[in-house]
Tab-separated table of C-alpha atoms and ligand atoms in Angstrom:
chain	number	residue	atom	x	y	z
A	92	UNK	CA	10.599	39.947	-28.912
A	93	UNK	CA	8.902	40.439	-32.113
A	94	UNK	CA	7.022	37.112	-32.402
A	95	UNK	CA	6.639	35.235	-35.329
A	96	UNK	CA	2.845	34.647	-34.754
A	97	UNK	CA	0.776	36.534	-31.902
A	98	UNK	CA	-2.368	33.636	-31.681
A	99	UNK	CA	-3.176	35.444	-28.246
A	100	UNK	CA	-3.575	39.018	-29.974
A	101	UNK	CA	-5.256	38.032	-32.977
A	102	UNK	CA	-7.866	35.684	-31.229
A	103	UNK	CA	-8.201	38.497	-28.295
A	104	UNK	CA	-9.921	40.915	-31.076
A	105	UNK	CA	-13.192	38.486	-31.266
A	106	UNK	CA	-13.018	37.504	-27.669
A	107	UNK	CA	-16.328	38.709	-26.509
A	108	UNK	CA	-18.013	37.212	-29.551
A	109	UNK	CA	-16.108	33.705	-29.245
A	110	UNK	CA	-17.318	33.797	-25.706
A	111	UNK	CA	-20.651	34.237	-26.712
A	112	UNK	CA	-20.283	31.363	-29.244
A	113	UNK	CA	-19.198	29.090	-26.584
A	114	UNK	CA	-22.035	30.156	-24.156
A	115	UNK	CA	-24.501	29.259	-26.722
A	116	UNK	CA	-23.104	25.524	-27.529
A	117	UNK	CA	-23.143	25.334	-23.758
A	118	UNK	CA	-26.803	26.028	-23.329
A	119	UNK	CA	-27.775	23.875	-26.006
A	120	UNK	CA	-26.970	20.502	-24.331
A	121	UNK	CA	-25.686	19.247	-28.144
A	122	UNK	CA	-22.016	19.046	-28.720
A	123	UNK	CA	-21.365	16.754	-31.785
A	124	UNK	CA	-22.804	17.059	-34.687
A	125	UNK	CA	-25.547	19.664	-34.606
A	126	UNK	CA	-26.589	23.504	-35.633
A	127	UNK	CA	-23.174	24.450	-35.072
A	128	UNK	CA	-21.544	22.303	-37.632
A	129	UNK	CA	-24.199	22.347	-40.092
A	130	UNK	CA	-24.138	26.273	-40.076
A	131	UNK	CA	-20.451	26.345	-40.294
A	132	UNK	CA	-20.229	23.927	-43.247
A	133	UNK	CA	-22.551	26.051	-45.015
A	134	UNK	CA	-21.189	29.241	-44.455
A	135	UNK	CA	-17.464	28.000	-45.657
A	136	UNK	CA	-18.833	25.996	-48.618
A	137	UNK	CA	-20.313	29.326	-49.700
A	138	UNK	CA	-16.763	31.189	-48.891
A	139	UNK	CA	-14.556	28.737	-51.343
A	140	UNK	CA	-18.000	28.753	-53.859
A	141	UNK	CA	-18.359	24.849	-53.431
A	142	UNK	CA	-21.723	22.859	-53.183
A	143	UNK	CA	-20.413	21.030	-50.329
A	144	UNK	CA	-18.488	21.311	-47.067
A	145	UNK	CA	-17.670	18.854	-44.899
A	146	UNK	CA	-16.156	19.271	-41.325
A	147	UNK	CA	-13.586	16.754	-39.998
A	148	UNK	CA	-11.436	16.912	-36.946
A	149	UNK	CA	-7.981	18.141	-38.544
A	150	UNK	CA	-6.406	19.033	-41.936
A	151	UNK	CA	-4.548	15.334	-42.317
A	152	UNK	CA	-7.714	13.975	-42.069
A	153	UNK	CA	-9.349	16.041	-44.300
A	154	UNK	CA	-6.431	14.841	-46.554
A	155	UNK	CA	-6.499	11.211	-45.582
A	156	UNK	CA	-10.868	10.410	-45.928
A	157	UNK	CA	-11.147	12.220	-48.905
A	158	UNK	CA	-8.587	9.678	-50.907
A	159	UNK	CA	-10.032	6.700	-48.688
A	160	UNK	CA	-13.700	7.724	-50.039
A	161	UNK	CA	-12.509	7.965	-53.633
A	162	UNK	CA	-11.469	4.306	-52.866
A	163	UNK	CA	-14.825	3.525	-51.389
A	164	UNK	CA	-16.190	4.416	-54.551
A	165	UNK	CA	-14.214	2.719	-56.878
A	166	UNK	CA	-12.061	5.490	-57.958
A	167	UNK	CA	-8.816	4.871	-56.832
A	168	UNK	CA	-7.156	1.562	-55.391
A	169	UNK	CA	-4.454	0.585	-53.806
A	170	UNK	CA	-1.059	1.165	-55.820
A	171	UNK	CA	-2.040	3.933	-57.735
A	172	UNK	CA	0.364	6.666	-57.587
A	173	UNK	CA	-0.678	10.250	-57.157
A	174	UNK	CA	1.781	13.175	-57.997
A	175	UNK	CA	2.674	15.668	-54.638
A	176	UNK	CA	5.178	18.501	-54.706
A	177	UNK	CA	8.239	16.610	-52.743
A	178	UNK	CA	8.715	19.523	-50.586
A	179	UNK	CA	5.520	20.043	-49.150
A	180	UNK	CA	4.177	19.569	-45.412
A	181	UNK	CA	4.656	15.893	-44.990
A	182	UNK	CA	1.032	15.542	-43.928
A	183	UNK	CA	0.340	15.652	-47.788
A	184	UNK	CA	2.498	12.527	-48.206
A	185	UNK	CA	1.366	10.736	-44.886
A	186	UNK	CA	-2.454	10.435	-46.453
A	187	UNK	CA	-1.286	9.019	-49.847
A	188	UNK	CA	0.819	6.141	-47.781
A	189	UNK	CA	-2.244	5.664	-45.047
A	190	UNK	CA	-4.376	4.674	-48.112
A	191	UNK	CA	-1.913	2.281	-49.405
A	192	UNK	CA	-1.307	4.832	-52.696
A	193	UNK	CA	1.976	5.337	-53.771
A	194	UNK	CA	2.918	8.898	-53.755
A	195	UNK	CA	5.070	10.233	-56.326
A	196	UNK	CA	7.369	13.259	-55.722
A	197	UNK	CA	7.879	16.103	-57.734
A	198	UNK	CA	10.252	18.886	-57.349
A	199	UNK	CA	8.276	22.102	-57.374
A	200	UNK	CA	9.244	25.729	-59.523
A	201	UNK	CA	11.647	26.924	-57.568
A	202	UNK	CA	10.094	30.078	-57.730
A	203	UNK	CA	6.897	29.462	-56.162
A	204	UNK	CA	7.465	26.243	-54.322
A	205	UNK	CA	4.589	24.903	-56.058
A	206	UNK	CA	4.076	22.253	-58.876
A	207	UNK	CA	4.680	23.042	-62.290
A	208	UNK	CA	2.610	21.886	-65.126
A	209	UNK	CA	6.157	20.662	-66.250
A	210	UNK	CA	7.293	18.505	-63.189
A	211	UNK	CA	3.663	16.802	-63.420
A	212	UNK	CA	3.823	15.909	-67.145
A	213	UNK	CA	7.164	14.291	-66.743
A	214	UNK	CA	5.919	12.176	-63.381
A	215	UNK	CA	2.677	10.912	-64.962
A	216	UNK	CA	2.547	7.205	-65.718
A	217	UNK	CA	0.260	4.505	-66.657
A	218	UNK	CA	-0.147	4.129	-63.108
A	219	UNK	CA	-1.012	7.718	-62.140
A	220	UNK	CA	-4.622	8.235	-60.746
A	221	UNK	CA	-4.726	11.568	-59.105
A	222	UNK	CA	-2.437	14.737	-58.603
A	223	UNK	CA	-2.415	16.548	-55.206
A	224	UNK	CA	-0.864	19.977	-55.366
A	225	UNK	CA	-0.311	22.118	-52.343
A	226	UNK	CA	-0.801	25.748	-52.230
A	227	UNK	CA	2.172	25.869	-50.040
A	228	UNK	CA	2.843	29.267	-47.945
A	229	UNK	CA	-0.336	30.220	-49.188
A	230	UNK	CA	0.014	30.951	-53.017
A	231	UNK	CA	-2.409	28.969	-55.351
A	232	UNK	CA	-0.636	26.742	-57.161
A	233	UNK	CA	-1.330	26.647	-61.593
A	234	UNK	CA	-5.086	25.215	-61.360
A	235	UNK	CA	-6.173	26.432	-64.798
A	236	UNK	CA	-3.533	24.349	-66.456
A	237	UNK	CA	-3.321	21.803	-63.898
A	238	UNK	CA	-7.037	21.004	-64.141
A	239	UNK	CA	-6.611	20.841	-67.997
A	240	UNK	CA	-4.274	18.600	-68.169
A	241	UNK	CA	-6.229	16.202	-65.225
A	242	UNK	CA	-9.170	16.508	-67.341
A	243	UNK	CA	-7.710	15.457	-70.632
A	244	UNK	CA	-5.744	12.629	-68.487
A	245	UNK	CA	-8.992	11.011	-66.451
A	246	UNK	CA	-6.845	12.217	-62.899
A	247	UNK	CA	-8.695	13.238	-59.904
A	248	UNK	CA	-7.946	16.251	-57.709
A	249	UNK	CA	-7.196	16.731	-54.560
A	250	UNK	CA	-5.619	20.467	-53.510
A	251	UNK	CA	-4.048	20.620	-50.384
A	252	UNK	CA	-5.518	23.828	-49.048
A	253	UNK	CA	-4.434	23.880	-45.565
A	254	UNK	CA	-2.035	26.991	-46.058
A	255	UNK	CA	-4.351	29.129	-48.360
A	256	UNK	CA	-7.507	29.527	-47.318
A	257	UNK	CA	-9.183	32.636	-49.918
A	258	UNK	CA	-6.444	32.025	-52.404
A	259	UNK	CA	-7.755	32.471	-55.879
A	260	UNK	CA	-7.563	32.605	-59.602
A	261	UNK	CA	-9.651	34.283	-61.718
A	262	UNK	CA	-11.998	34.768	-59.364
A	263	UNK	CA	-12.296	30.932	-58.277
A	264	UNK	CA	-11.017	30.036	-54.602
A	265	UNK	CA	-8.877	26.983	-53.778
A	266	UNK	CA	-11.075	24.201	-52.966
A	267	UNK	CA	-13.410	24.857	-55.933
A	268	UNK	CA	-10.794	23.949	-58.664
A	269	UNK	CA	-10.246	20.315	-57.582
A	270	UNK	CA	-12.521	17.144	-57.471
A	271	UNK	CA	-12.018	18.076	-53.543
A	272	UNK	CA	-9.870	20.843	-51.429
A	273	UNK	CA	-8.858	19.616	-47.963
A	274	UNK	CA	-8.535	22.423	-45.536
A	275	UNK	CA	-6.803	22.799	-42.026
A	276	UNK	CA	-8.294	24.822	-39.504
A	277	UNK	CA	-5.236	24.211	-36.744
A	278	UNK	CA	-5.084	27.703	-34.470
A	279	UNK	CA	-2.091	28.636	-36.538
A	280	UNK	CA	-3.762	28.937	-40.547
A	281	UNK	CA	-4.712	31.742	-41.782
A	282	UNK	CA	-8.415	30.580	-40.604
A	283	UNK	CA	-7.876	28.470	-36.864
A	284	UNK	CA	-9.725	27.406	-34.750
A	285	UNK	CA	-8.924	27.242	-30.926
A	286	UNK	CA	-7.967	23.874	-30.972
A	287	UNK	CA	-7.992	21.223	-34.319
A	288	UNK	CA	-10.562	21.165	-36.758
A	289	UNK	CA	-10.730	20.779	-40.762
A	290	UNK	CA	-12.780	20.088	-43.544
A	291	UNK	CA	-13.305	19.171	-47.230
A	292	UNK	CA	-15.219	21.104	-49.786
A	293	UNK	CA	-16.408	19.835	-53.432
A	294	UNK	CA	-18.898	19.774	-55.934
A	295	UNK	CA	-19.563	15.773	-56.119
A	296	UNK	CA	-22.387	15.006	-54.072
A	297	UNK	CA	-21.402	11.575	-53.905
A	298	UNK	CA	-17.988	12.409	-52.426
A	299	UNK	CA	-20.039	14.199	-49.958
A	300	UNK	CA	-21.855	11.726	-49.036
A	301	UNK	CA	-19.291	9.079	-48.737
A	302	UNK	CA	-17.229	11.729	-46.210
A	303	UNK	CA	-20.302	12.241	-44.141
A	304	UNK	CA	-20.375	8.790	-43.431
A	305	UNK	CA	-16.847	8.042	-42.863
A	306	UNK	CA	-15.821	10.717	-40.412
A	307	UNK	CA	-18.728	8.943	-38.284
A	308	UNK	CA	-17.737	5.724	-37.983
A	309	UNK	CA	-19.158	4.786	-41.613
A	310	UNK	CA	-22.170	5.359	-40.754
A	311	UNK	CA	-24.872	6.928	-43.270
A	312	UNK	CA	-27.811	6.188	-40.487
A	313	UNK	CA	-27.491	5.681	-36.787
A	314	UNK	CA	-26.363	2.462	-36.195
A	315	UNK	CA	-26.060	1.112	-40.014
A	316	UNK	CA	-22.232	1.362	-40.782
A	317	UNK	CA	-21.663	1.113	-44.866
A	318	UNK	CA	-17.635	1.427	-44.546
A	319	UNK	CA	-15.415	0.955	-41.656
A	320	UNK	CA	-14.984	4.348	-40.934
A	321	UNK	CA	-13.573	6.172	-38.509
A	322	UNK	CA	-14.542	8.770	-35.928
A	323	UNK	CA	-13.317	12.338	-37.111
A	324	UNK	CA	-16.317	15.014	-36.632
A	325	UNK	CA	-15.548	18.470	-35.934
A	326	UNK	CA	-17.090	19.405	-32.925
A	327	UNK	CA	-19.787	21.822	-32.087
A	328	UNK	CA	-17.506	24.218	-30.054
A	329	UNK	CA	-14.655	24.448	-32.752
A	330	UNK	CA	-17.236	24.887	-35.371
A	331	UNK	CA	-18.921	27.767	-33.510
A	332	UNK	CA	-14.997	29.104	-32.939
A	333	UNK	CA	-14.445	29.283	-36.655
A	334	UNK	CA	-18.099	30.612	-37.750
A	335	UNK	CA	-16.645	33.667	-35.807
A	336	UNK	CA	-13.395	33.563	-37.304
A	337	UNK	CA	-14.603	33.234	-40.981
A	338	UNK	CA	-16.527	36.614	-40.519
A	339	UNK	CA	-13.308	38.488	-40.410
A	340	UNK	CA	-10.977	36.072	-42.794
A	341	UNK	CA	-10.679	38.335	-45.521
A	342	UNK	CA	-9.874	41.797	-43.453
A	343	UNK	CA	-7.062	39.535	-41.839
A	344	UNK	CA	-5.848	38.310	-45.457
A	345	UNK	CA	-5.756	42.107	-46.316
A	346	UNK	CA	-3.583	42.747	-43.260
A	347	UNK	CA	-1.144	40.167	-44.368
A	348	UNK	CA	-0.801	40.935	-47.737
A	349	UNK	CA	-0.472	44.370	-46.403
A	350	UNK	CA	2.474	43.230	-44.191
A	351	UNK	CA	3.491	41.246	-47.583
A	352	UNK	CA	3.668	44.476	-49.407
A	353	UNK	CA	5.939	46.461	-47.510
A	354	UNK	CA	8.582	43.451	-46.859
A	355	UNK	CA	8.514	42.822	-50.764
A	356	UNK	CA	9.110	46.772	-51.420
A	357	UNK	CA	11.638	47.211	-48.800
A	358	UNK	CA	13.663	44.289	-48.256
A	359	UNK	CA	16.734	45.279	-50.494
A	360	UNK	CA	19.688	43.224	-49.767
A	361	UNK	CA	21.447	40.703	-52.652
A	362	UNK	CA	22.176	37.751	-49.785
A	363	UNK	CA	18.470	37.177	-49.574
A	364	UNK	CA	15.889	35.906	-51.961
A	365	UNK	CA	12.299	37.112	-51.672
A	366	UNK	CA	9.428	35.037	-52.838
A	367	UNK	CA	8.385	35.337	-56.168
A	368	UNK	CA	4.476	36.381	-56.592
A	369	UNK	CA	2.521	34.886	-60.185
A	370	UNK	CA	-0.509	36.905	-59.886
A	371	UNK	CA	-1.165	39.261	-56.547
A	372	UNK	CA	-4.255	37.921	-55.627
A	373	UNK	CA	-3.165	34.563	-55.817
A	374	UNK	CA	-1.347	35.075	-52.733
A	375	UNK	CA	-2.709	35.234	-49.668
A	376	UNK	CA	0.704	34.993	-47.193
A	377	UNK	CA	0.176	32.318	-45.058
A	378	UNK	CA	3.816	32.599	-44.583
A	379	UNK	CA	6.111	35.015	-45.783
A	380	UNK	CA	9.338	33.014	-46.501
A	381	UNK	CA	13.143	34.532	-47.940
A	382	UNK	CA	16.143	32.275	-48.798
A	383	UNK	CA	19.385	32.608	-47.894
A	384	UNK	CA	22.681	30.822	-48.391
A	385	UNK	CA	23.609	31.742	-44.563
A	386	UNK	CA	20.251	31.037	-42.958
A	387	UNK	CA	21.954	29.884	-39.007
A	388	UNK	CA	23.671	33.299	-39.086
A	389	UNK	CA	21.116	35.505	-40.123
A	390	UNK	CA	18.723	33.445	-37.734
A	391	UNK	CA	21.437	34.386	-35.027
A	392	UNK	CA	21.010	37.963	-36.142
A	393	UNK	CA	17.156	38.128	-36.039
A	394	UNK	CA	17.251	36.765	-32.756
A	395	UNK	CA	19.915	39.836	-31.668
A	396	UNK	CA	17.695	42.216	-32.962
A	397	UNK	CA	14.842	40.222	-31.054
A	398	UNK	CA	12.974	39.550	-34.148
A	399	UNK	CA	11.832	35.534	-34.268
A	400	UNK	CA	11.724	33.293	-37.585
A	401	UNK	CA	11.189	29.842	-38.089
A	402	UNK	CA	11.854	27.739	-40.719
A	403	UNK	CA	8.879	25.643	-43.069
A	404	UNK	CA	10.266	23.117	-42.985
A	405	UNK	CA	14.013	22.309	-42.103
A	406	UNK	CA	13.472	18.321	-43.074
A	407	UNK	CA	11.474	17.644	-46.289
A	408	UNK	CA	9.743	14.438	-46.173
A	409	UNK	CA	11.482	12.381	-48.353
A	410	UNK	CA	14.985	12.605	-45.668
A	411	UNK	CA	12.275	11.741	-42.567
A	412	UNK	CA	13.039	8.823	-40.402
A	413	UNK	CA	9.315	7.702	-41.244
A	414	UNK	CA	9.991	7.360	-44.764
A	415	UNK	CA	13.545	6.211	-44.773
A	416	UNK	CA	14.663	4.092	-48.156
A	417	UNK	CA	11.279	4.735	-49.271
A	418	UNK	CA	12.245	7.667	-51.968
A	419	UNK	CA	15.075	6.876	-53.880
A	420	UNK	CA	14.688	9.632	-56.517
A	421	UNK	CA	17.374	12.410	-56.233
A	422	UNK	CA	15.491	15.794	-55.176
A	423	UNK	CA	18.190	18.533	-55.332
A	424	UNK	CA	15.531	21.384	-55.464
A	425	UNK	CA	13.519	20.534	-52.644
A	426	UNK	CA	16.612	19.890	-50.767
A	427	UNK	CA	18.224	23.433	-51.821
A	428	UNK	CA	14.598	24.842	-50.573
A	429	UNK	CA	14.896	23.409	-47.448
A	430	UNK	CA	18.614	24.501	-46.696
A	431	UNK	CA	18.082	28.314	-47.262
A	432	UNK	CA	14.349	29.241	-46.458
A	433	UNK	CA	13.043	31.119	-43.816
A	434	UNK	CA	10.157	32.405	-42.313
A	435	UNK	CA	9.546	36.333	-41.416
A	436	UNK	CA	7.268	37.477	-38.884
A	437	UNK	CA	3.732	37.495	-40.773
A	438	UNK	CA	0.078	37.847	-39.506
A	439	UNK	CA	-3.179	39.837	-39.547
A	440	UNK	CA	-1.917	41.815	-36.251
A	441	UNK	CA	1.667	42.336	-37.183
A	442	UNK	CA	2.444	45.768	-36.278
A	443	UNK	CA	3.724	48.316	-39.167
A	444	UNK	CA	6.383	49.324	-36.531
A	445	UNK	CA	7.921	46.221	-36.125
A	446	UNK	CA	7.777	45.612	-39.917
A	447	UNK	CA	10.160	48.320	-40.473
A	448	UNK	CA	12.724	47.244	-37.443
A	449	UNK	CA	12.741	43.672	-39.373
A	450	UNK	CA	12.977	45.393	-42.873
A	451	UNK	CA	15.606	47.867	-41.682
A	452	UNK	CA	17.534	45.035	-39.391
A	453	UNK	CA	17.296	42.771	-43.324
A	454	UNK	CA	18.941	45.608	-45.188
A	455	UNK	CA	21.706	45.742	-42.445
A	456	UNK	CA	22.625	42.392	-42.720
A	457	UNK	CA	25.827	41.707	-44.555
B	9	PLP	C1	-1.075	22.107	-41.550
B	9	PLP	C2	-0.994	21.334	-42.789
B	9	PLP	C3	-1.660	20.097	-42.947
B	9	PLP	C4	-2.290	19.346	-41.806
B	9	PLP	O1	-3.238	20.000	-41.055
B	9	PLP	P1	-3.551	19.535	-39.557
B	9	PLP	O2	-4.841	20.226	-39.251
B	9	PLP	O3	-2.415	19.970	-38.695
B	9	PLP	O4	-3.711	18.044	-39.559
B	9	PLP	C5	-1.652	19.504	-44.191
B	9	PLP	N1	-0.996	20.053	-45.222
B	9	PLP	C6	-0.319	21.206	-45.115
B	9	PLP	C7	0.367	21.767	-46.321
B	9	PLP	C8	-0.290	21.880	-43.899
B	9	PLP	O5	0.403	23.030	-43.796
């Protein structure tokens, strides 16, 4: 079987040097919120270009603290609505409604499953406070014009950078372009961890501060508590994992846009829709997704031809059981998304072998 993601192989490659990693958090007797953090932090703050980094335990919460500390300080309050692509990851949506904000959904280009500058002028009301746009299957989403227009509009920030880690414009990562970028570290991102970890990076020292303090309980000083926080620290262990891990993000990006390359010059077959690609470097192919009208029988036929896909995402939030009656705008785009796409085999180990058997097996599908 040709599997969609090989975790095993690709973590296997650094195994003597994550073992080493461990061994040395092991030996130091400190396992929350020490060397191993700090080091990390810095290291990936200087990756995305950012003043500040700040580990959490996963991606949602990276999402969740950053709009809670913007509340902290005033910025935002409950009942403002911020603007998210409706067919993103619904972990986007889940930390708008944890901080009692009321998310409001925008059908993306359906082109690059992203926001438009379009879709967020025509959402923004009197009541809109921030825009979160998702880089989803790792292409950056407009932030030159989206940033504009926040500016001009007094809107804060937040990018949702938990499939795009090294995605750029102009030379400027994701995470830099926004007040804040929340990032997921889960073992399956383009940068993972061996278990869950995230983070948020920004420029505004104050936001940093605030996040320090409420991923530990709230507290700025041992045992003084300024908010009632909550406990999400990334721990020594993962953050030693993914000081390792960042050391070799950007060969592994170049092996997926490699992979990228060769599906986008030799898929050839009118039933299926590749992904569109704004500027090349944009892109770093977190996923690699098609659409097609057909998608259970061609799924059928991968699986024949022992080639495994999966599909990101089959329900889009707005249809969950969680949020039922909640959305009552109509969303035909995101739903159309949702029907047809599908995910190809993609990763920074994918063999060029296999790539052709799924390319050919594509071609041959009728
Ligand atoms: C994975 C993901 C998240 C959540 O990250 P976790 O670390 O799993 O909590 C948020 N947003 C998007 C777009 C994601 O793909």
């Amino acid at each position: 079987m040709i599997k969609f993601l090989d975790l095993k192989k690709i973590n296997e490659q650094y195994k003597d040097e994550l073992n080493e990693a461990c061994s040395r958090v092991i030996d130091s007797g400190w396992y929350i919120q020490g060397t191993e953090l700090a080091s990390f932090e810095e290291q990936f703050a200087q990756y995305c270009g950012t003043k500040y980094c700040i580990g959490v335990a996963n991606g949602l919460d990276a999402l969740t603290l950053t709009l809670r500390a913007w509340k902290e300080l005033g910025k935002l309050s409950a009942g403002d609505e911020v603007i998210v692509p409706a067919n993103t990851y619904i972990a986007s949506i889940l930390s708008i409604t944890e901080n009692d904000l009321v998310p409001v959904l925008v059908e993306p280009d359906p082109q690059t499953y992203n926001l438009s500058i379009e879709g967020i002028k025509n959402a923004t009301s009197q009541k809109t406070k921030a825009i979160l746009p998702v880089h989803l299957y790792g292409q950056i989403s407009p932030m030159d014009e989206i940033m504009a227009y926040a500016n001009s509009h007094n809107l804060l920030v937040l990018e949702d950078c938990a499939q795009s880690h090294g995605a750029q414009i102009a030379n400027k990562k994701c995470g830099n372009w926004g007040d804040a970028g929340a990032f997921s570290f889960y073992p399956g991102k383009n940068l993972g961890a061996l278990g869950d970890a995230g983070a948020i990076t920004t420029n505004d020292e104050s936001l940093a501060t605030t996040l320090k303090a409420l991923r530990n309980y709230g507290s700025h000083k041992k045992y003084e508590n300024l908010y009632q926080g909550v406990n999400s620290r990334l721990d020594e262990i993962q953050a030693a994992m993914l000081s390792v891990k960042l050391k070799y993000l950007d060969a592994e990006t170049q092996q997926r846009q490699s992979v990228a390359k060769a599906y986008l010059e030799g898929i050839n077959n009118p039933l299926i829709k590749l992904p569109t690609v704004v500027e090349q470097v944009g892109h770093v192919w977190h996923l690699f997704t098609i659409e097609v009208e057909d998608r259970d029988r061609l799924i059928a036929y991968l699986t024949e031809k022992d080639i495994q896909t999966l599909v990101h995402y089959p329900i889009p939030p707005h249809m969950q059981q969680a949020y039922k009656g909640v959305f009552t705008g109509e969303y035909p785009i995101t739903e159309n998304i949702h029907n047809n796409i599908l995910s190809l085999p993609m990763g920074p180990v994918t063999n060029i072998k296999d790539i052709e058997w799924i390319i050919e097996s594509l071609n041959n599908f009728s």
